[in-house]
Coordinates of C-alpha atoms and ligand atoms in Angstrom, one line a residue:
M11 CA 36.5 29.8 166.7
I12 CA 35.9 32.8 169.0
P13 CA 33.2 31.7 171.4
L14 CA 29.6 33.1 170.8
R15 CA 28.4 34.3 174.1
Q16 CA 26.1 36.9 175.8
H17 CA 26.9 37.1 179.3
W18 CA 25.1 39.1 182.2
P19 CA 26.8 39.3 185.6
Q20 CA 25.4 36.5 187.9
E21 CA 23.4 38.9 190.2
F22 CA 21.6 40.3 187.1
A23 CA 20.8 36.7 185.6
D24 CA 19.6 35.9 189.0
R25 CA 17.2 38.6 189.1
Y26 CA 15.9 38.3 185.5
R27 CA 15.1 34.7 186.3
A28 CA 13.6 35.4 189.7
A29 CA 11.2 38.0 188.1
G30 CA 10.1 35.6 185.5
Y31 CA 11.5 37.2 182.6
W32 CA 14.0 34.5 181.6
R33 CA 12.1 31.2 181.6
G34 CA 14.4 28.7 180.3
E35 CA 12.5 28.5 177.0
T36 CA 14.2 27.9 173.6
F37 CA 12.8 28.8 169.9
S38 CA 12.5 25.5 169.0
A39 CA 10.8 24.4 172.3
F40 CA 8.2 27.0 171.8
L41 CA 7.5 26.0 168.0
R42 CA 7.2 22.3 169.4
Q43 CA 4.8 23.3 172.1
R44 CA 2.5 25.4 169.6
A45 CA 2.5 22.6 167.1
A46 CA 1.3 20.2 169.9
E47 CA -1.3 22.6 171.1
R48 CA -2.7 23.7 168.0
P49 CA -1.3 21.7 164.9
Q50 CA -4.0 23.0 162.5
A51 CA -3.8 26.6 163.4
T52 CA -2.4 28.7 160.5
A53 CA 1.2 29.8 161.3
I54 CA 2.6 31.6 157.9
V55 CA 0.7 32.7 154.9
Q56 CA 2.5 33.7 151.8
G57 CA 0.7 34.0 148.6
E58 CA -1.5 31.2 148.1
R59 CA 0.6 29.1 150.5
R60 CA -0.5 28.4 154.2
W61 CA 1.6 26.6 156.5
S62 CA 0.1 25.2 159.7
Y63 CA 1.9 25.0 162.9
G64 CA 2.3 21.3 162.4
E65 CA 3.6 22.0 158.9
L66 CA 6.1 24.5 160.1
L67 CA 7.4 22.3 162.8
A68 CA 7.7 19.2 160.3
R69 CA 9.3 21.7 157.6
A70 CA 11.7 23.0 160.5
E71 CA 12.8 19.4 161.3
A72 CA 13.2 18.5 158.0
A73 CA 15.5 21.6 157.1
A74 CA 17.6 20.7 160.4
A75 CA 18.1 17.0 159.3
G76 CA 19.3 18.5 156.0
Y77 CA 21.6 21.0 157.3
L78 CA 23.2 18.0 159.5
K79 CA 23.4 15.7 156.4
A80 CA 25.0 18.4 154.4
G81 CA 27.9 18.4 156.9
L82 CA 27.0 21.6 159.0
R83 CA 27.6 20.9 162.9
P84 CA 25.7 22.1 165.9
G85 CA 27.3 25.4 167.1
D86 CA 28.0 26.4 163.5
R87 CA 27.3 29.9 162.5
V88 CA 25.2 30.3 159.2
V89 CA 24.4 33.5 157.4
V90 CA 20.7 33.6 156.1
Q91 CA 19.5 35.8 153.6
I92 CA 15.9 35.2 152.5
G93 CA 13.4 37.8 151.9
N94 CA 9.6 37.4 152.8
V95 CA 9.1 33.8 151.7
A96 CA 7.7 30.9 154.0
E97 CA 11.1 29.2 153.7
F98 CA 12.5 32.1 155.8
F99 CA 10.7 30.3 158.7
S100 CA 11.6 26.7 157.9
A101 CA 15.1 27.8 157.3
V102 CA 15.7 29.7 160.5
F103 CA 13.6 27.3 162.9
G104 CA 15.6 24.5 161.1
L105 CA 18.8 26.1 162.2
F106 CA 17.6 26.4 165.6
R107 CA 16.5 22.9 165.7
A108 CA 20.0 21.7 164.7
G109 CA 21.6 23.7 167.4
M110 CA 23.0 26.2 164.6
I111 CA 23.1 30.0 164.8
P112 CA 21.6 32.1 162.0
L113 CA 23.0 35.5 161.4
Y114 CA 20.4 37.6 160.0
A115 CA 21.3 39.6 156.6
L116 CA 19.0 41.7 154.8
P117 CA 18.0 41.1 151.3
A118 CA 19.7 44.3 150.1
H119 CA 23.0 43.3 151.3
R120 CA 25.8 42.5 148.9
I121 CA 29.1 40.6 148.7
T122 CA 30.9 43.5 150.7
E123 CA 28.5 43.2 153.4
I124 CA 27.9 39.4 153.5
A125 CA 31.8 38.5 153.4
H126 CA 32.1 40.9 156.4
F127 CA 29.4 39.2 158.2
A128 CA 30.8 35.5 157.3
R129 CA 34.2 36.6 158.4
R130 CA 33.4 38.3 161.7
A131 CA 31.2 35.4 162.7
E132 CA 33.3 32.7 161.2
A133 CA 30.4 31.3 159.5
A134 CA 30.4 27.8 157.9
G135 CA 27.3 28.0 156.1
Y136 CA 25.0 30.4 153.9
V137 CA 21.3 29.9 153.5
I138 CA 19.5 31.7 150.6
A139 CA 16.7 31.7 148.3
D140 CA 17.5 31.1 144.8
R141 CA 16.3 34.7 143.2
Q142 CA 14.3 37.5 144.7
D143 CA 13.3 40.7 143.4
G144 CA 15.4 40.1 140.1
F145 CA 18.7 39.3 141.8
D146 CA 20.4 36.0 141.9
Y147 CA 21.6 34.9 145.4
R148 CA 23.4 32.1 144.0
D149 CA 25.9 34.4 142.4
L150 CA 26.3 36.1 145.4
A151 CA 27.0 32.6 147.2
R152 CA 29.6 31.9 144.6
A153 CA 31.4 35.2 145.1
L154 CA 31.3 34.6 149.0
Q155 CA 32.7 31.2 148.8
A156 CA 35.6 32.5 146.6
E157 CA 36.2 35.4 149.1
V158 CA 35.7 33.5 152.4
P159 CA 36.3 29.7 151.5
A160 CA 35.3 28.8 155.3
V161 CA 31.8 29.1 154.1
K162 CA 31.7 25.6 152.9
H163 CA 27.9 24.9 152.7
V164 CA 25.5 26.9 150.7
V165 CA 21.9 25.8 151.1
V166 CA 19.2 27.1 148.7
A167 CA 15.5 27.4 149.0
G168 CA 14.3 27.1 145.4
E169 CA 16.5 25.9 142.4
A170 CA 19.8 25.0 143.9
A171 CA 22.1 24.7 141.1
E172 CA 25.5 23.2 142.3
F173 CA 24.4 24.0 146.0
T174 CA 22.4 21.9 148.6
P175 CA 18.7 22.3 148.2
L176 CA 16.8 23.1 151.5
A177 CA 15.4 20.0 152.7
T178 CA 11.6 20.0 152.7
E179 CA 11.1 16.3 153.6
R180 CA 12.5 14.7 156.9
D181 CA 15.5 12.1 156.3
G182 CA 14.8 9.8 159.0
S183 CA 18.2 8.5 159.2
V184 CA 19.6 11.6 160.7
A185 CA 19.3 12.2 164.3
L186 CA 18.6 15.7 165.6
P187 CA 20.5 16.9 168.6
P188 CA 19.2 17.6 171.8
D189 CA 17.8 21.2 172.7
V190 CA 20.5 24.1 173.3
A191 CA 20.1 25.9 176.6
S192 CA 18.2 28.9 176.7
S193 CA 20.9 31.0 177.9
D194 CA 23.0 30.2 174.7
V195 CA 23.0 32.5 171.8
A196 CA 20.0 31.9 169.6
F197 CA 21.0 34.0 166.7
I198 CA 23.0 36.9 165.6
Q199 CA 21.4 40.3 164.5
I200 CA 23.3 43.2 163.1
S201 CA 23.5 46.6 164.0
G202 CA 22.7 49.5 161.6
G203 CA 26.3 50.7 162.6
S204 CA 27.2 54.2 163.6
T205 CA 30.9 53.7 163.1
G206 CA 32.4 51.6 160.1
L207 CA 31.1 48.3 159.5
S208 CA 27.9 46.5 160.9
K209 CA 28.5 45.1 164.4
L210 CA 27.2 41.5 165.3
I211 CA 24.7 41.4 168.1
P212 CA 24.4 37.9 169.7
R213 CA 20.9 37.4 171.4
T214 CA 19.9 34.7 173.6
H215 CA 16.7 32.6 173.6
D216 CA 16.0 33.7 177.2
D217 CA 16.6 37.5 176.6
Y218 CA 14.6 37.6 173.1
L219 CA 11.8 35.5 174.0
Y220 CA 11.0 37.7 177.1
S221 CA 11.1 40.7 174.7
C222 CA 8.7 39.3 172.3
R223 CA 6.2 37.8 175.1
A224 CA 6.2 41.1 176.6
S225 CA 5.8 42.9 173.5
N226 CA 2.6 40.7 172.8
E227 CA 1.3 41.9 176.1
I228 CA 1.8 45.7 175.4
C229 CA 0.5 45.2 171.7
G230 CA -2.2 43.2 172.3
V231 CA -1.3 40.0 170.5
T232 CA -3.4 37.0 171.2
P233 CA -3.6 33.7 169.5
D234 CA -6.4 35.3 167.1
S235 CA -4.0 38.1 165.9
V236 CA -3.0 38.3 162.2
F237 CA 0.4 40.2 161.9
L238 CA 1.6 41.4 158.6
V239 CA 5.3 41.5 157.6
A240 CA 5.6 44.3 155.4
L241 CA 9.2 45.3 156.1
P242 CA 12.1 42.7 155.5
A243 CA 11.5 39.7 158.0
A244 CA 15.1 39.6 159.1
H245 CA 14.9 43.3 160.5
N246 CA 14.7 43.3 164.4
F247 CA 11.6 45.6 164.2
P248 CA 9.4 43.1 162.3
M249 CA 10.9 40.3 164.2
S250 CA 10.5 41.3 167.6
S251 CA 8.2 44.4 168.0
P252 CA 6.1 42.1 168.7
G253 CA 6.9 41.0 165.1
H254 CA 6.7 37.5 163.7
I255 CA 8.5 35.8 166.5
G256 CA 5.8 37.4 169.1
T257 CA 3.2 36.4 166.8
L258 CA 4.4 32.7 166.6
Y259 CA 4.9 32.5 170.1
A260 CA 1.4 33.5 170.7
G261 CA 0.1 30.8 168.3
A262 CA -1.2 33.4 166.2
T263 CA -0.8 34.0 162.2
V264 CA 2.1 35.6 160.3
V265 CA 1.3 37.0 156.9
L266 CA 4.1 37.8 154.6
S267 CA 3.9 40.7 152.3
P268 CA 6.5 40.6 149.2
S269 CA 6.7 44.5 149.5
P270 CA 5.6 47.1 152.0
S271 CA 3.7 49.2 149.3
P272 CA 0.1 49.7 149.6
D273 CA -0.4 47.7 146.4
A274 CA 1.0 44.6 147.7
A275 CA 0.0 44.9 151.5
F276 CA -3.7 46.4 151.0
P277 CA -5.2 43.3 149.2
L278 CA -3.5 41.2 152.1
I279 CA -5.0 43.1 154.8
E280 CA -8.4 42.6 153.3
R281 CA -8.0 38.7 152.4
E282 CA -6.5 37.7 155.6
R283 CA -8.2 40.2 157.9
V284 CA -4.9 41.4 159.2
T285 CA -5.0 43.1 162.7
I286 CA -1.4 44.5 163.5
T287 CA 1.5 45.5 161.3
G288 CA 4.7 47.6 161.6
L289 CA 6.1 50.2 159.5
V290 CA 8.8 52.9 159.2
P291 CA 7.6 56.6 159.0
P292 CA 7.8 57.1 155.3
L293 CA 5.9 54.1 154.5
A294 CA 3.3 54.7 157.2
L295 CA 2.9 58.2 155.3
L296 CA 2.7 56.2 151.8
W297 CA -0.1 54.0 153.3
M298 CA -2.1 57.0 154.7
Q299 CA -1.8 58.8 151.2
A300 CA -3.0 55.6 149.4
A301 CA -6.0 54.5 152.0
P302 CA -8.6 57.0 150.9
D303 CA -8.7 55.7 147.5
T304 CA -8.2 52.1 148.0
P305 CA -11.1 49.5 146.9
H306 CA -9.6 47.2 149.8
D307 CA -11.4 46.8 153.1
L308 CA -8.8 47.9 155.8
S309 CA -11.1 47.6 158.6
S310 CA -9.6 44.6 160.4
L311 CA -6.4 46.6 161.2
E312 CA -6.4 47.5 164.8
V313 CA -2.9 48.7 165.7
L314 CA -0.3 50.1 163.4
L315 CA 3.3 50.2 164.9
V316 CA 5.6 53.0 163.8
G317 CA 9.3 53.1 164.3
G318 CA 12.7 53.0 163.4
A319 CA 13.0 56.7 162.9
K320 CA 11.3 59.8 164.2
F321 CA 7.5 59.9 163.3
T322 CA 6.6 63.6 163.4
P323 CA 3.7 64.5 165.5
E324 CA 1.9 66.3 162.5
V325 CA 1.9 62.8 160.7
A326 CA 1.4 60.7 163.7
R327 CA -1.8 62.8 164.5
R328 CA -3.4 61.7 161.2
V329 CA -2.9 58.0 161.6
R330 CA -6.4 57.2 163.1
P331 CA -8.4 59.3 160.9
A332 CA -6.7 57.9 157.7
L333 CA -6.4 54.3 158.5
G334 CA -8.9 53.8 161.4
C335 CA -6.6 52.0 163.8
T336 CA -4.6 53.1 167.0
L337 CA -1.1 54.3 166.3
Q338 CA 1.6 52.6 168.5
Q339 CA 4.9 54.3 168.3
V340 CA 7.9 52.1 168.9
F341 CA 11.4 53.2 169.4
G342 CA 13.9 50.0 169.7
M343 CA 17.1 48.7 168.5
A344 CA 18.4 45.4 167.7
E345 CA 20.9 45.5 170.7
G346 CA 17.9 45.3 173.1
L347 CA 15.9 48.2 174.7
V348 CA 12.5 48.7 172.9
N349 CA 9.9 51.5 174.1
Y350 CA 6.2 51.5 173.2
T351 CA 3.6 54.0 173.6
R352 CA 0.8 51.9 175.4
L353 CA -2.4 51.2 173.5
D354 CA -4.4 52.9 176.2
D355 CA -2.2 56.2 176.5
A356 CA -3.7 59.6 176.1
E357 CA -3.8 60.8 172.5
D358 CA -1.2 63.4 173.2
T359 CA 1.1 60.8 174.7
I360 CA 0.8 58.4 171.6
I361 CA 1.4 61.2 169.2
N362 CA 4.3 63.3 170.9
T363 CA 6.3 60.4 172.5
Q364 CA 8.1 57.3 171.4
G365 CA 6.7 55.6 174.3
R366 CA 8.4 53.9 177.6
A367 CA 10.5 50.9 178.0
I368 CA 9.0 47.4 178.1
S369 CA 10.3 46.3 181.4
P370 CA 10.4 47.6 184.9
D371 CA 13.7 46.2 185.1
D372 CA 15.0 48.3 181.9
E373 CA 17.3 51.0 183.5
V374 CA 17.4 53.9 181.5
L375 CA 19.6 56.7 182.1
V376 CA 19.6 60.0 180.4
V377 CA 23.1 61.8 181.0
D378 CA 25.4 64.9 179.9
D379 CA 28.8 64.8 178.2
L380 CA 30.2 63.9 181.8
G381 CA 28.0 61.1 182.2
N382 CA 25.7 62.8 184.8
P383 CA 22.2 62.4 184.8
V384 CA 20.3 65.4 183.4
P385 CA 17.0 67.0 184.9
E386 CA 13.9 65.4 183.7
G387 CA 12.8 66.7 180.4
E388 CA 16.2 68.0 179.5
P389 CA 18.0 66.5 176.4
G390 CA 20.8 63.9 177.0
Y391 CA 22.5 60.5 175.9
L392 CA 20.5 57.7 176.4
L393 CA 22.1 54.6 178.2
T394 CA 20.6 51.5 179.1
R395 CA 20.7 48.1 180.5
G396 CA 18.2 45.4 181.2
P397 CA 17.1 41.9 180.9
Y398 CA 17.1 41.8 176.8
T399 CA 19.9 44.4 176.3
I400 CA 23.2 42.9 175.4
R401 CA 26.3 43.3 177.2
G402 CA 28.6 43.0 174.3
Y403 CA 29.1 42.9 170.5
H404 CA 30.8 39.5 169.1
N405 CA 34.5 39.9 168.2
D406 CA 34.7 43.4 168.2
D407 CA 36.9 44.9 171.4
A408 CA 37.1 48.3 170.0
A409 CA 33.3 48.6 169.6
N410 CA 32.7 47.2 172.9
A411 CA 34.9 49.7 174.5
R412 CA 33.2 52.5 172.8
S413 CA 29.6 51.3 173.4
F414 CA 29.4 50.0 176.8
T415 CA 30.2 51.8 180.1
S416 CA 32.3 49.8 182.7
D417 CA 29.2 48.9 184.5
G418 CA 27.4 47.3 181.5
F419 CA 25.3 50.1 180.1
Y420 CA 24.9 50.3 176.4
R421 CA 25.4 53.7 174.9
T422 CA 22.6 53.9 172.5
G423 CA 24.0 56.9 170.8
D424 CA 20.4 58.4 170.7
I425 CA 19.8 61.8 172.3
V426 CA 16.4 61.9 174.1
R427 CA 14.4 63.6 176.7
R428 CA 12.7 61.7 179.6
L429 CA 9.3 62.8 180.4
P430 CA 7.1 61.9 183.5
G431 CA 6.4 58.4 183.7
G432 CA 9.6 57.4 181.8
Y433 CA 8.2 58.3 178.3
L434 CA 11.0 59.2 176.0
V435 CA 11.1 61.9 173.1
V436 CA 14.0 61.1 170.8
Q437 CA 15.6 64.5 169.9
G438 CA 18.7 63.2 167.7
R439 CA 21.7 61.3 168.0
A440 CA 25.3 61.5 169.0
G441 CA 26.6 59.3 166.3
D442 CA 27.1 60.4 162.6
H443 CA 24.9 57.9 161.1
I444 CA 22.2 58.5 158.5
N445 CA 18.6 57.3 159.4
R446 CA 17.4 56.7 155.9
A447 CA 13.8 55.7 156.2
G448 CA 14.9 53.6 159.1
E449 CA 17.7 52.1 157.5
K450 CA 20.9 53.2 159.2
I451 CA 24.0 54.1 157.1
S452 CA 27.4 54.6 159.0
A453 CA 28.9 57.7 157.4
E454 CA 32.5 56.4 158.1
E455 CA 31.7 53.1 156.2
I456 CA 30.8 55.2 153.1
E457 CA 33.5 57.4 153.3
D458 CA 35.8 54.7 153.1
H459 CA 34.6 53.3 150.0
L460 CA 34.6 56.8 148.4
L461 CA 38.2 57.2 149.3
A462 CA 39.1 54.2 147.3
H463 CA 37.7 56.1 143.9
P464 CA 41.0 57.3 142.1
H465 CA 39.4 60.8 141.7
V466 CA 38.2 61.4 145.2
F467 CA 40.8 63.1 147.3
D468 CA 38.7 63.4 150.4
A469 CA 35.1 62.5 151.1
A470 CA 32.3 63.4 154.0
I471 CA 29.0 62.0 154.2
V472 CA 26.3 64.0 155.8
S473 CA 22.7 63.5 156.6
I474 CA 20.3 65.9 155.0
P475 CA 16.9 66.3 156.1
D476 CA 14.4 64.7 153.5
E477 CA 10.6 65.0 153.4
F478 CA 10.2 61.6 152.4
L479 CA 12.8 59.5 153.6
G480 CA 13.1 61.5 156.9
E481 CA 16.9 61.9 156.1
R482 CA 18.9 61.5 152.9
S483 CA 22.7 60.8 152.5
C484 CA 24.8 63.5 150.8
A485 CA 28.6 62.9 149.8
F486 CA 30.8 66.0 149.9
I487 CA 33.8 65.4 147.6
I488 CA 37.1 67.0 147.1
P489 CA 38.1 65.7 143.7
Q490 CA 41.6 65.0 142.7
G491 CA 42.4 65.1 138.9
E492 CA 39.5 64.7 137.2
R493 CA 36.2 65.9 138.6
P494 CA 34.0 62.9 138.9
K495 CA 30.3 63.2 137.9
G496 CA 27.8 62.5 140.7
A497 CA 25.9 60.0 138.6
A498 CA 29.2 58.2 137.7
L499 CA 30.3 58.1 141.2
K500 CA 27.0 56.6 142.2
A501 CA 27.3 53.9 139.6
W502 CA 30.7 53.2 140.7
M503 CA 29.6 52.9 144.4
R504 CA 27.2 50.2 143.1
T505 CA 30.2 48.3 141.9
R506 CA 31.6 48.2 145.4
G507 CA 29.2 45.3 146.4
I508 CA 27.0 47.2 149.0
A509 CA 23.4 47.4 149.7
E510 CA 21.6 49.9 147.4
Y511 CA 20.4 52.2 150.1
K512 CA 23.9 53.1 151.2
V513 CA 24.6 54.5 147.6
P514 CA 24.9 58.4 148.4
D515 CA 21.6 60.1 147.5
Q516 CA 23.3 63.2 146.3
V517 CA 27.0 64.2 145.5
V518 CA 28.4 67.7 146.0
L519 CA 31.8 68.5 144.8
V520 CA 33.7 71.0 146.8
E521 CA 37.1 72.6 146.7
S522 CA 38.2 72.1 150.2
F523 CA 36.7 71.4 153.7
A524 CA 37.5 74.6 155.5
T525 CA 39.2 73.8 158.6
T526 CA 39.5 75.9 161.8
A527 CA 42.1 78.3 162.6
A528 CA 44.0 75.6 164.7
G529 CA 43.7 73.7 161.4
K530 CA 42.3 70.7 163.2
V531 CA 38.6 69.6 163.1
S532 CA 37.2 66.1 163.8
R533 CA 35.2 64.2 161.5
K534 CA 32.0 64.9 163.4
E535 CA 32.5 68.8 163.4
L536 CA 33.5 68.8 159.8
R537 CA 30.2 66.8 158.9
A538 CA 28.2 69.1 161.0
R539 CA 29.7 72.2 159.4
L540 CA 29.1 70.9 155.8
R541 CA 25.6 70.2 156.8
A542 CA 25.0 73.6 158.1
E543 CA 26.5 75.3 155.0
F544 CA 24.4 73.2 152.8
L545 CA 21.3 73.9 154.5
E546 CA 22.0 77.8 154.4
R547 CA 22.4 77.6 150.8
Q548 CA 18.8 76.0 150.2
Ligands
AMP3 P1 19.7 49.7 165.2 O1 20.6 49.8 166.2 O2 20.3 49.4 163.8 O3 18.8 48.3 165.4 O4 18.9 50.9 164.9 C1 18.4 51.4 166.3 C2 18.2 53.0 166.2 O5 17.2 53.5 165.4 C3 18.0 53.5 167.4 O6 19.1 53.8 168.4 C4 17.6 55.0 166.9 O7 18.4 55.7 166.7 C5 16.6 54.6 165.6 N1 15.2 54.4 166.0 C6 14.4 53.3 166.2 N2 13.4 53.7 166.5 C7 13.0 55.0 166.5 C8 11.8 55.9 166.7 N3 10.8 55.5 166.9 N4 12.3 57.2 166.7 C9 13.6 57.7 166.5 N5 14.7 56.9 166.4 C10 14.5 55.3 166.2
DBH4 O1 15.2 50.6 164.4 C1 15.2 49.5 164.9 O2 16.2 48.8 165.0 C2 14.0 49.2 165.6 C3 12.8 49.9 165.7 C4 11.6 49.6 166.3 C5 14.0 47.9 166.3 O3 14.8 47.1 166.3 C6 12.7 47.5 166.9 C7 11.7 48.4 167.0 O4 12.5 46.5 167.7

């Protein structure tokens, strides 16, 4: 197996430890500690179910023993695909306790993506809920085992069918292993992916818990906070900014919403007296539209984090009047660096910027094409390194060569302006992905699918500004032979085993992709030209 590591040069590791960022804590150790300190406090609320810290710990230990009994071993990588139900937490903290490494898939992912994750991570296990939102994940498990037989173990929360049920009672005959090291990789997040397939992001206990602890401070999370998980729990944003992990770290309460819609979330805010939550911009807009007419009392809400995609100042300005809470903009990435506006920042800063970095040791560079720093206030490429930003993806030399400088800076692909005080304004991006309501879609990945269609000669995927989604995806297709219909092409894309949000929103047939006089044009230029021509025609 390719070793799973995240390595900072010694001098950096020493500095981050000396500064008190990396404290030698692990996920398992902090949960054990909270359960000892406040066993009766409510950790997780889902529907009518309420788990105390004591119960969450007991369930995590039961799950851990169950994995070991089923034949999984410490160090095994395990793909986890569970939506917003309480078992997400017993399953994941169980893996931590057993020394296994979860890889967080989203509920929307399908066989093509799940098989890619399993192969890249060399996963031995797959943990799912039986059915969610009308989809049967056991079917996906069967498909996965047929395609990637190395995934020997499937564990199911709910009706297990032929698979192993997620253990809920502790099997005392199974000894649990000693805790892992805090510098070990705790889990694998996935990148939205700007080129090709999603990359694997290994995060350590030390680095991630630092970002969550510091986020708690910045977002005002205390043991009395109630955090609503409205976005999918596996997303890095609702996990770490300050997210459910920050919330559990604080010993506070996590409330799970089955959907981010106002219909699902507003009654929960009222009933559980939710104090803080996080949304992507289109959902924030939806909440603001629904709030004036809701019968539900939203007055407990103190902080609304908005991030994942650019929040326009015109909408940002209306958050407090509409929802009665403080807006906190957050610009983050699963690779590490997270920026927040501070709760006590001037209104102008909160509305017009995407915040500043968490840590005094986050190194943020804004550079031109040649890598030279640009003057303050000028747009440039954002590069970063720091105490919770990775130094490399797992098992992907090509991506690492592209995405990291020789001195370890991560090339975020974002174009930003830096204002006095280190505040960043996101201007755009260098890479060709579509940021569709916070979900990142790689143009290349979708083009590769389209090229497999018998009546597609060539394809280019382009982001088009969209009033609601921020951006939507448009596929420009040069047909060959028969002219495929847009609807039929979309239906065909759905058979490719990919997440629904990746299916092009729009299909435009063209005769050719005009090329320059030199006859040579990069994909990037081509996409830019198609976008410009399309928008001109509107
Ligand atoms: P990922 O690498 O998939 O975790 O996605 C992170 C990317 O989302 C960033 O590099 C940005 O491109 C984008 N992003 C996140 N938050 C914001 C924000 N507040 N404003 C603009 N873009 C954002
Ligand atoms: O988009 C993201 O990945 C993101 C946005 C806000 C993120 O990872 C985060 C905050 O931590």
